[in-house]
Short mmCIF file of C-alpha atoms in Angstrom, two decimals:
data_model
loop_
_atom_site.label_atom_id
_atom_site.label_comp_id
_atom_site.label_asym_id
_atom_site.label_seq_id
_atom_site.Cartn_x
_atom_site.Cartn_y
_atom_site.Cartn_z
CA MET A 74 108.51 100.48 141.25
CA GLU A 75 106.49 97.23 140.78
CA ALA A 76 103.68 99.07 138.97
CA ARG A 77 104.51 99.44 135.34
CA VAL A 78 103.40 101.23 132.20
CA GLY A 79 104.41 98.54 129.60
CA ILE A 80 107.87 97.67 130.72
CA ILE A 81 108.57 100.99 132.52
CA PRO A 82 108.35 101.18 136.38
CA LEU A 83 105.83 103.86 137.23
CA PRO A 84 108.15 106.28 139.05
CA VAL A 85 110.66 106.04 136.11
CA TYR A 86 107.84 106.61 133.64
CA VAL A 87 106.70 109.78 135.48
CA LEU A 88 110.32 110.97 135.59
CA LEU A 89 110.80 110.37 131.82
CA LEU A 90 107.60 112.34 130.94
CA THR A 91 108.70 115.19 133.12
CA LEU A 92 112.12 115.38 131.57
CA ILE A 93 110.79 115.07 128.06
CA ALA A 94 108.30 117.83 128.72
CA ALA A 95 111.07 120.09 130.21
CA PHE A 96 113.19 119.58 127.05
CA ALA A 97 110.16 120.22 124.89
CA ILE A 98 109.35 123.52 126.73
CA ARG A 99 112.95 124.57 126.19
CA GLY A 100 112.59 123.75 122.45
CA LYS A 101 115.63 121.55 122.47
CA ILE A 102 115.30 117.78 122.27
CA SER A 103 118.58 116.08 121.48
CA GLY A 104 118.79 113.62 118.74
CA GLU A 105 121.43 111.47 120.51
CA VAL A 106 120.47 107.80 120.97
CA THR A 107 119.94 107.81 124.69
CA VAL A 108 117.49 110.71 124.64
CA MET A 109 115.72 109.15 121.62
CA ILE A 110 115.37 105.88 123.50
CA ALA A 111 113.75 107.69 126.32
CA VAL A 112 111.33 109.53 123.98
CA LEU A 113 110.36 106.49 121.95
CA VAL A 114 109.97 104.13 124.96
CA ALA A 115 107.76 106.65 126.83
CA GLY A 116 105.72 107.47 123.74
CA GLY A 117 105.26 103.89 122.54
CA PHE A 118 104.27 102.43 125.87
CA THR A 119 101.95 105.30 126.65
CA CYS A 120 100.00 104.70 123.50
CA ALA A 121 100.10 100.95 123.99
CA GLU A 122 98.66 101.45 127.49
CA ILE A 123 95.85 103.64 126.23
CA GLY A 124 94.91 101.06 123.52
CA ARG A 125 95.01 98.27 126.11
CA ARG A 126 92.43 99.99 128.26
CA ILE A 127 89.80 100.84 125.63
CA PRO A 128 87.18 98.05 126.01
CA VAL A 129 86.21 97.31 122.39
CA LEU A 130 89.35 98.37 120.65
CA ARG A 131 91.61 96.14 122.70
CA ALA A 132 89.85 93.09 121.24
CA VAL A 133 91.19 93.96 117.76
CA GLY A 134 94.69 94.92 118.67
CA GLY A 135 94.07 98.26 120.37
CA SER A 136 97.53 98.67 121.71
CA SER A 137 99.11 98.54 118.29
CA LEU A 138 96.37 100.54 116.58
CA VAL A 139 96.58 103.40 119.10
CA THR A 140 100.45 103.27 118.86
CA ILE A 141 100.29 103.48 115.09
CA PHE A 142 97.53 106.05 114.48
CA LEU A 143 97.34 108.33 117.51
CA PRO A 144 100.89 109.78 117.04
CA SER A 145 100.18 110.22 113.31
CA TYR A 146 96.98 112.10 114.06
CA LEU A 147 98.81 114.30 116.76
CA VAL A 148 101.58 115.18 114.29
CA ALA A 149 99.13 116.00 111.46
CA HIS A 150 97.27 118.41 113.79
CA GLN A 151 100.46 119.81 115.36
CA LEU A 152 99.64 118.57 118.81
CA LEU A 153 103.05 117.22 119.50
CA PRO A 154 105.98 119.67 120.13
CA ALA A 155 107.76 120.40 116.84
CA PRO A 156 111.17 119.81 118.20
CA LEU A 157 110.16 116.33 119.37
CA VAL A 158 108.61 115.44 116.02
CA GLN A 159 111.75 116.82 114.18
CA SER A 160 114.14 114.76 116.35
CA VAL A 161 112.12 111.60 116.14
CA THR A 162 111.73 111.84 112.36
CA THR A 163 115.54 112.56 111.87
CA PHE A 164 116.46 109.64 114.16
CA THR A 165 114.03 107.20 112.55
CA LYS A 166 115.03 108.01 108.99
CA SER A 167 118.75 108.22 109.59
CA THR A 168 119.06 105.04 111.61
CA ASN A 169 116.41 102.97 109.75
CA PHE A 170 116.42 100.81 112.84
CA ILE A 171 113.39 98.88 111.75
CA TYR A 172 115.88 96.58 109.85
CA LEU A 173 117.72 95.90 113.16
CA PHE A 174 114.39 94.84 114.63
CA ILE A 175 113.43 92.68 111.65
CA THR A 176 116.94 91.10 111.77
CA ALA A 177 116.62 90.21 115.41
CA VAL A 178 113.12 88.83 114.95
CA VAL A 179 113.79 86.86 111.78
CA VAL A 180 117.11 85.33 112.85
CA GLY A 181 115.93 84.56 116.39
CA SER A 182 112.59 83.04 115.42
CA ILE A 183 114.07 80.80 112.61
CA LEU A 184 116.94 79.65 114.88
CA SER A 185 114.39 78.82 117.54
CA MET A 186 112.41 76.55 115.34
CA ASP A 187 112.71 72.80 115.00
CA ARG A 188 114.35 71.99 111.66
CA LEU A 189 111.60 69.70 110.53
CA VAL A 190 108.92 72.24 111.42
CA LEU A 191 110.82 74.85 109.53
CA ILE A 192 111.05 72.77 106.39
CA GLN A 193 107.44 71.75 106.47
CA GLY A 194 106.32 75.30 107.30
CA PHE A 195 108.11 76.97 104.31
CA ALA A 196 107.05 74.16 101.96
CA LYS A 197 103.42 74.45 102.92
CA ILE A 198 102.94 78.20 103.39
CA PHE A 199 102.95 78.89 99.71
CA VAL A 200 99.73 76.99 99.16
CA PRO A 201 97.56 79.20 101.34
CA LEU A 202 99.36 82.26 100.05
CA ALA A 203 98.79 81.43 96.42
CA LEU A 204 95.17 80.52 96.94
CA GLY A 205 94.59 83.50 99.18
CA SER A 206 96.11 85.84 96.55
CA LEU A 207 93.77 84.36 93.88
CA ALA A 208 90.75 84.70 96.19
CA GLY A 209 91.69 88.26 96.94
CA LEU A 210 91.91 89.15 93.30
CA LEU A 211 88.57 87.54 92.43
CA VAL A 212 86.66 88.69 95.38
CA GLY A 213 88.09 92.35 95.31
CA GLY A 214 87.46 92.56 91.62
CA SER A 215 83.88 91.32 91.91
CA VAL A 216 83.02 93.58 94.84
CA GLY A 217 84.64 96.56 93.02
CA TRP A 218 82.45 95.80 90.06
CA LEU A 219 79.38 95.70 92.21
CA VAL A 220 80.08 99.11 93.77
CA GLY A 221 80.76 100.77 90.42
CA ILE A 222 84.56 100.79 90.17
CA GLY A 223 84.73 98.03 87.52
CA PHE A 224 86.23 94.59 87.74
CA TRP A 225 89.65 95.09 86.05
CA ARG A 226 90.03 98.63 87.40
CA SER A 227 89.30 97.36 90.87
CA ILE A 228 92.03 94.74 90.57
CA LEU A 229 94.70 97.00 89.06
CA TYR A 230 93.99 100.12 91.17
CA VAL A 231 92.71 98.82 94.48
CA VAL A 232 93.41 95.12 95.00
CA VAL A 233 96.92 95.00 93.54
CA PRO A 234 98.19 98.10 95.53
CA VAL A 235 96.90 96.39 98.76
CA MET A 236 98.83 93.24 97.98
CA ALA A 237 101.86 94.96 96.52
CA GLY A 238 104.14 94.63 99.58
CA GLY A 239 104.26 98.12 101.01
CA VAL A 240 105.57 101.51 99.81
CA GLY A 241 109.26 101.17 98.81
CA GLU A 242 109.06 97.81 97.19
CA GLY A 243 105.35 97.95 96.24
CA ALA A 244 103.51 101.23 95.68
CA ILE A 245 106.48 103.11 94.32
CA PRO A 246 107.60 100.58 91.53
CA LEU A 247 103.87 99.90 90.89
CA SER A 248 103.15 103.62 90.31
CA VAL A 249 106.28 104.00 88.06
CA GLY A 250 105.29 100.96 86.00
CA TYR A 251 101.66 102.18 85.67
CA ALA A 252 102.75 105.74 84.79
CA GLU A 253 105.15 104.56 82.04
CA ALA A 254 102.54 102.19 80.66
CA LEU A 255 99.86 104.96 80.52
CA GLY A 256 102.13 107.93 79.82
CA VAL A 257 101.02 109.87 82.85
CA ASP A 258 102.73 111.50 85.85
CA HIS A 259 104.27 109.23 88.31
CA GLY A 260 103.59 111.43 91.29
CA GLY A 261 99.91 111.57 90.62
CA MET A 262 99.68 107.84 90.19
CA LEU A 263 101.59 107.31 93.49
CA GLY A 264 99.14 109.73 95.24
CA GLN A 265 96.23 107.62 93.94
CA ILE A 266 97.78 104.32 95.12
CA LEU A 267 99.37 105.17 98.43
CA PRO A 268 96.22 105.77 100.56
CA LEU A 269 94.90 102.41 99.55
CA VAL A 270 98.06 100.73 100.80
CA PHE A 271 97.76 102.36 104.16
CA PHE A 272 94.13 101.40 104.55
CA GLY A 273 94.74 97.79 103.50
CA ASN A 274 97.34 97.62 106.25
CA LEU A 275 94.76 99.01 108.81
CA VAL A 276 92.21 96.38 107.82
CA ALA A 277 94.79 93.59 108.21
CA ILE A 278 95.80 94.89 111.67
CA ILE A 279 92.18 94.88 112.84
CA LEU A 280 91.50 91.40 111.48
CA CYS A 281 94.64 89.96 113.06
CA GLY A 282 93.79 91.60 116.38
CA ALA A 283 90.45 89.78 116.07
CA LEU A 284 92.11 86.55 115.25
CA ASN A 285 94.26 86.81 118.30
CA THR A 286 91.09 87.27 120.45
CA LEU A 287 89.64 84.14 118.71
CA GLY A 288 92.75 82.25 119.52
CA LYS A 289 92.44 83.00 123.23
CA ARG A 290 88.85 81.75 123.22
CA ARG A 291 89.55 78.74 120.91
CA PRO A 292 93.04 77.47 121.83
CA ASP A 293 92.58 74.45 119.56
CA LEU A 294 92.76 76.72 116.47
CA THR A 295 96.15 78.28 117.25
CA GLY A 296 99.69 77.28 117.87
CA ASN A 297 100.43 80.66 119.54
CA GLY A 298 103.08 81.55 117.03
CA ARG A 299 103.75 78.09 115.63
CA LEU A 300 102.59 77.49 112.04
CA GLN A 301 101.76 73.81 112.45
CA PRO A 302 101.80 71.15 115.13
CA ALA A 303 105.34 70.05 115.82
CA GLY A 304 104.78 66.36 116.46
CA ASP A 305 107.61 64.48 118.08
CA GLY A 306 110.16 67.20 117.20
CA ALA A 307 108.41 69.84 119.20
CA THR A 308 109.59 73.43 118.75
CA ASP A 309 110.21 75.53 121.70
CA ALA A 310 109.96 78.77 119.79
CA ASP A 311 107.36 80.37 122.02
CA PRO A 312 107.56 83.02 124.80
CA GLY A 313 107.18 80.62 127.62
CA ALA A 314 109.97 78.43 126.37
CA VAL A 315 112.31 81.41 126.22
CA HIS A 316 111.71 82.35 129.80
CA ARG A 317 112.20 78.78 130.89
CA ASN A 318 115.43 78.12 129.13
CA THR A 319 117.37 81.37 129.31
CA SER A 320 118.56 81.17 133.03
CA GLY A 321 121.77 79.45 132.19
CA ILE A 322 122.70 81.64 129.24
CA ASP A 323 125.61 84.08 129.85
CA VAL A 324 125.64 87.73 128.55
CA ALA A 325 128.50 86.96 126.11
CA THR A 326 126.40 84.19 124.39
CA VAL A 327 123.47 86.47 124.04
CA ALA A 328 125.74 89.18 122.53
CA ALA A 329 127.25 86.58 120.20
CA GLY A 330 123.78 85.50 119.04
CA GLY A 331 122.90 89.14 118.28
CA ILE A 332 126.05 89.86 116.31
CA THR A 333 125.49 86.61 114.33
CA GLY A 334 122.19 87.96 113.29
CA ILE A 335 123.78 91.25 112.25
CA ALA A 336 126.42 89.50 110.24
CA ILE A 337 123.79 87.50 108.31
CA TYR A 338 121.93 90.75 107.56
CA VAL A 339 125.09 92.46 106.36
CA PHE A 340 125.67 89.44 104.10
CA GLY A 341 122.13 89.97 102.88
CA THR A 342 122.95 93.63 101.94
CA LEU A 343 125.96 92.41 99.86
CA ILE A 344 123.68 89.99 97.94
CA HIS A 345 121.32 92.92 97.37
CA ALA A 346 124.09 95.01 95.95
CA LEU A 347 125.24 92.13 93.68
CA ILE A 348 121.95 90.75 92.27
CA GLY A 349 119.22 93.15 93.52
CA LEU A 350 117.45 90.70 95.90
CA PRO A 351 116.03 92.70 98.81
CA ALA A 352 118.40 92.42 101.85
CA PRO A 353 115.57 91.12 104.25
CA VAL A 354 114.72 88.33 101.79
CA ALA A 355 118.41 87.46 101.28
CA MET A 356 118.81 87.37 105.10
CA LEU A 357 115.82 85.06 105.32
CA PHE A 358 117.19 82.58 102.82
CA LEU A 359 120.71 82.73 104.54
CA VAL A 360 119.45 82.03 108.02
CA VAL A 361 117.20 79.25 106.84
CA LEU A 362 120.19 77.69 105.09
CA ALA A 363 122.30 78.11 108.22
CA LYS A 364 119.57 76.42 110.23
CA LEU A 365 119.19 73.49 107.75
CA LEU A 366 122.98 72.95 107.65
CA ARG A 367 123.34 73.15 111.40
CA ALA A 368 125.87 75.88 110.92
CA VAL A 369 124.97 77.65 114.15
CA PRO A 370 125.60 75.85 117.42
CA ASP A 371 122.81 75.35 119.96
CA SER A 372 124.40 78.03 122.36
CA LEU A 373 124.27 80.75 119.69
CA GLU A 374 120.72 79.71 118.77
CA GLU A 375 119.76 80.28 122.44
CA GLY A 376 121.45 83.61 122.50
CA ALA A 377 119.68 84.66 119.22
CA ARG A 378 116.43 83.64 120.80
CA VAL A 379 116.94 85.81 123.80
CA VAL A 380 117.80 88.78 121.54
CA PHE A 381 114.61 88.02 119.60
CA ARG A 382 112.42 88.09 122.75
CA PHE A 383 114.05 91.20 124.00
CA PHE A 384 113.23 93.08 120.85
CA VAL A 385 109.67 91.77 120.84
CA VAL A 386 109.06 92.79 124.43
CA ALA A 387 111.09 95.98 124.68
CA VAL A 388 111.40 97.46 121.17
CA THR A 389 108.05 96.79 119.28
CA TYR A 390 105.99 99.73 120.67
CA PRO A 391 108.75 102.24 120.60
CA LEU A 392 109.42 101.23 116.97
CA LEU A 393 105.68 101.62 116.09
CA PHE A 394 105.66 104.97 117.82
CA SER A 395 108.65 106.31 115.84
CA THR A 396 107.20 104.92 112.54
CA ALA A 397 103.93 106.66 113.27
CA VAL A 398 105.58 109.98 113.99
CA ALA A 399 107.95 109.90 111.10
CA LEU A 400 106.52 107.74 108.32
CA THR A 401 102.79 107.39 108.66
CA PRO A 402 101.01 110.45 107.05
CA TRP A 403 97.60 110.83 108.57
CA HIS A 404 96.03 112.67 105.54
CA GLU A 405 97.02 109.83 103.11
CA LEU A 406 95.24 107.36 105.28
CA VAL A 407 92.10 109.56 105.45
CA GLU A 408 92.03 109.97 101.70
CA ALA A 409 91.37 106.24 101.35
CA PHE A 410 88.02 106.47 103.02
CA HIS A 411 85.99 106.57 99.86
CA PRO A 412 83.07 104.18 100.42
CA ALA A 413 83.69 102.13 97.21
CA ASN A 414 87.41 101.80 98.08
CA LEU A 415 86.64 100.84 101.71
CA VAL A 416 84.21 98.07 100.70
CA THR A 417 86.55 96.72 98.00
CA ILE A 418 89.59 96.69 100.34
CA VAL A 419 87.79 95.09 103.23
CA ALA A 420 86.49 92.44 100.94
CA THR A 421 89.97 91.78 99.54
CA VAL A 422 91.71 91.43 102.92
CA LEU A 423 88.87 89.27 104.25
CA ALA A 424 89.13 86.97 101.25
CA LEU A 425 92.86 86.77 101.57
CA THR A 426 92.81 86.10 105.33
CA GLY A 427 89.77 83.79 105.21
CA THR A 428 91.34 81.62 102.52
CA GLY A 429 94.45 81.35 104.64
CA TYR A 430 92.30 80.10 107.53
CA VAL A 431 90.40 77.52 105.54
CA VAL A 432 93.38 76.23 103.54
CA GLY A 433 95.57 76.16 106.67
CA ARG A 434 93.04 73.98 108.39
CA TRP A 435 92.77 71.66 105.31
CA LEU A 436 96.64 71.28 105.33
CA ALA A 437 96.69 70.37 109.09
CA MET A 438 98.28 73.72 109.93
CA TYR A 439 97.06 76.09 112.67
CA PRO A 440 94.31 78.11 110.91
CA ILE A 441 94.84 81.24 112.92
CA GLU A 442 98.53 81.37 112.14
CA THR A 443 98.07 80.79 108.34
CA ALA A 444 95.39 83.39 108.26
CA ILE A 445 97.69 85.90 109.92
CA VAL A 446 100.47 85.12 107.52
CA ASN A 447 98.14 85.59 104.58
CA ALA A 448 96.94 88.85 106.08
CA CYS A 449 100.60 90.10 105.97
CA HIS A 450 100.38 89.89 102.21
CA SER A 451 98.22 93.02 102.50
CA GLY A 452 100.73 94.67 104.89
CA LEU A 453 102.84 97.80 104.55
CA GLY A 454 106.11 96.08 103.89
CA GLY A 455 108.37 95.30 106.80
CA THR A 456 106.77 98.01 108.91
CA GLY A 457 103.34 96.58 108.14
CA ASP A 458 104.46 93.05 109.22
CA VAL A 459 105.59 94.55 112.60
CA MET A 460 102.24 96.32 112.97
CA ILE A 461 100.14 93.29 112.03
CA LEU A 462 102.09 90.78 114.05
CA THR A 463 102.10 93.08 117.04
CA ALA A 464 98.25 93.19 116.94
CA ALA A 465 98.25 89.41 116.56
CA GLU A 466 100.83 89.00 119.37
CA ARG A 467 102.63 86.48 117.16
CA MET A 468 105.94 88.01 116.25
CA GLU A 469 107.31 84.48 115.87
CA LEU A 470 105.62 84.45 112.42
CA MET A 471 107.91 87.21 111.04
CA PRO A 472 109.91 84.92 108.69
CA PHE A 473 106.68 83.70 107.03
CA ALA A 474 105.33 87.19 107.01
CA GLN A 475 108.41 88.36 105.15
CA VAL A 476 107.70 85.68 102.52
CA ALA A 477 104.17 86.89 102.08
CA THR A 478 105.10 90.54 101.98
CA ARG A 479 108.39 90.56 100.08
CA ILE A 480 108.07 87.64 97.68
CA GLY A 481 104.29 87.74 97.32
CA GLY A 482 104.37 91.49 96.87
CA ALA A 483 107.10 91.35 94.14
CA LEU A 484 105.24 88.79 92.23
CA THR A 485 102.02 90.80 92.48
CA VAL A 486 103.68 94.04 91.31
CA THR A 487 105.42 92.32 88.34
CA ALA A 488 102.27 90.66 87.11
CA ALA A 489 100.25 93.91 87.47
CA ILE A 490 102.76 96.09 85.59
CA VAL A 491 102.84 93.43 82.71
CA ALA A 492 99.03 93.51 82.62
CA MET A 493 98.85 97.29 82.75
CA ALA A 494 101.31 97.56 79.78
CA HIS A 495 99.19 95.12 77.78
CA PHE A 496 95.71 96.35 78.57
CA LYS A 497 96.41 100.04 79.41
CA ILE A 498 93.38 100.54 81.75
CA ALA A 499 93.29 104.11 82.72
#
């Protein structure tokens, strides 16, 4: 029982695989939550363990890469039992539990921060993000021009989709805006854009996995999840601090911290309904405001932090597995592997991430952390943030990643649609 696959004791792991196989052979896998937890936990930590043991791949986030792409490949080639795929897909889409994960991570990580560090972090992060976005546009457009795509076409059809903020809030509104400006079919435009979004996310995952390896070799370059040195008001928002400080917290306090986070997210959904601001962004603003006003007592902050660490340790890989099975189409990723697109996307994400590293160092922030936040600007929305930060092993950066993805993506999409309407580059 002491040997484990991920968090699962080995005998329990073998039992789970046996039970899941038995249900799959019978052709009946229940969609109830307890059975789905068993399936997702077994699938997620199996893939993570495979990625962790592949020598070269593990240095660039192998656990997350395998958990994201192996299930997608298996589904595309019908190598997973159809009842299992159907049950996981229905459960993932009906519960949309990625927002529960983001809620736990954003609320817990922000409440774990020192107030001064929080203020300084949000004040500073826009500088590397803005300069990184500009560098990504210029480098991506130039490389696209060199490989024959054209400067402006590279920016509008390759670079902007990569930095648009994902599918629901990025690729889809971008494709609609482009289609209306050019008078073409929206579906065809989306099919052209979507593969590039997936590949940009893949490049960001690999880069952030490599940055994590660099941080282990050069500890002076990283805050291990902290955006900048804390000075005298040192933050304890790190995994070790959680394990040191949770022994005296009772279960009721942990539950209260969790429900506080859920209440803040529900408040965010109301703001979304009233003014259209995405619920995760509204939640981000609300929890920052609560932290600045000291509206949450220390005991609830501790409880929210325990919930945060639980989700990071126990839920990340099951969530990635469910997303890979239900929402990551393998063929769309493969379609992006056109040499000109590949070179342009890699150059864009490298410029975006590298600028974050350099500017972060110039601003006396941890360069690896600022580079990772910038990389999230090329992520696949909230799902992409989870993938990238899992590869980087820095889930504490989720609040800043949400700023990069949601706000940065919205600004990018808006500017691109205005440009397309004016220039009409087909």
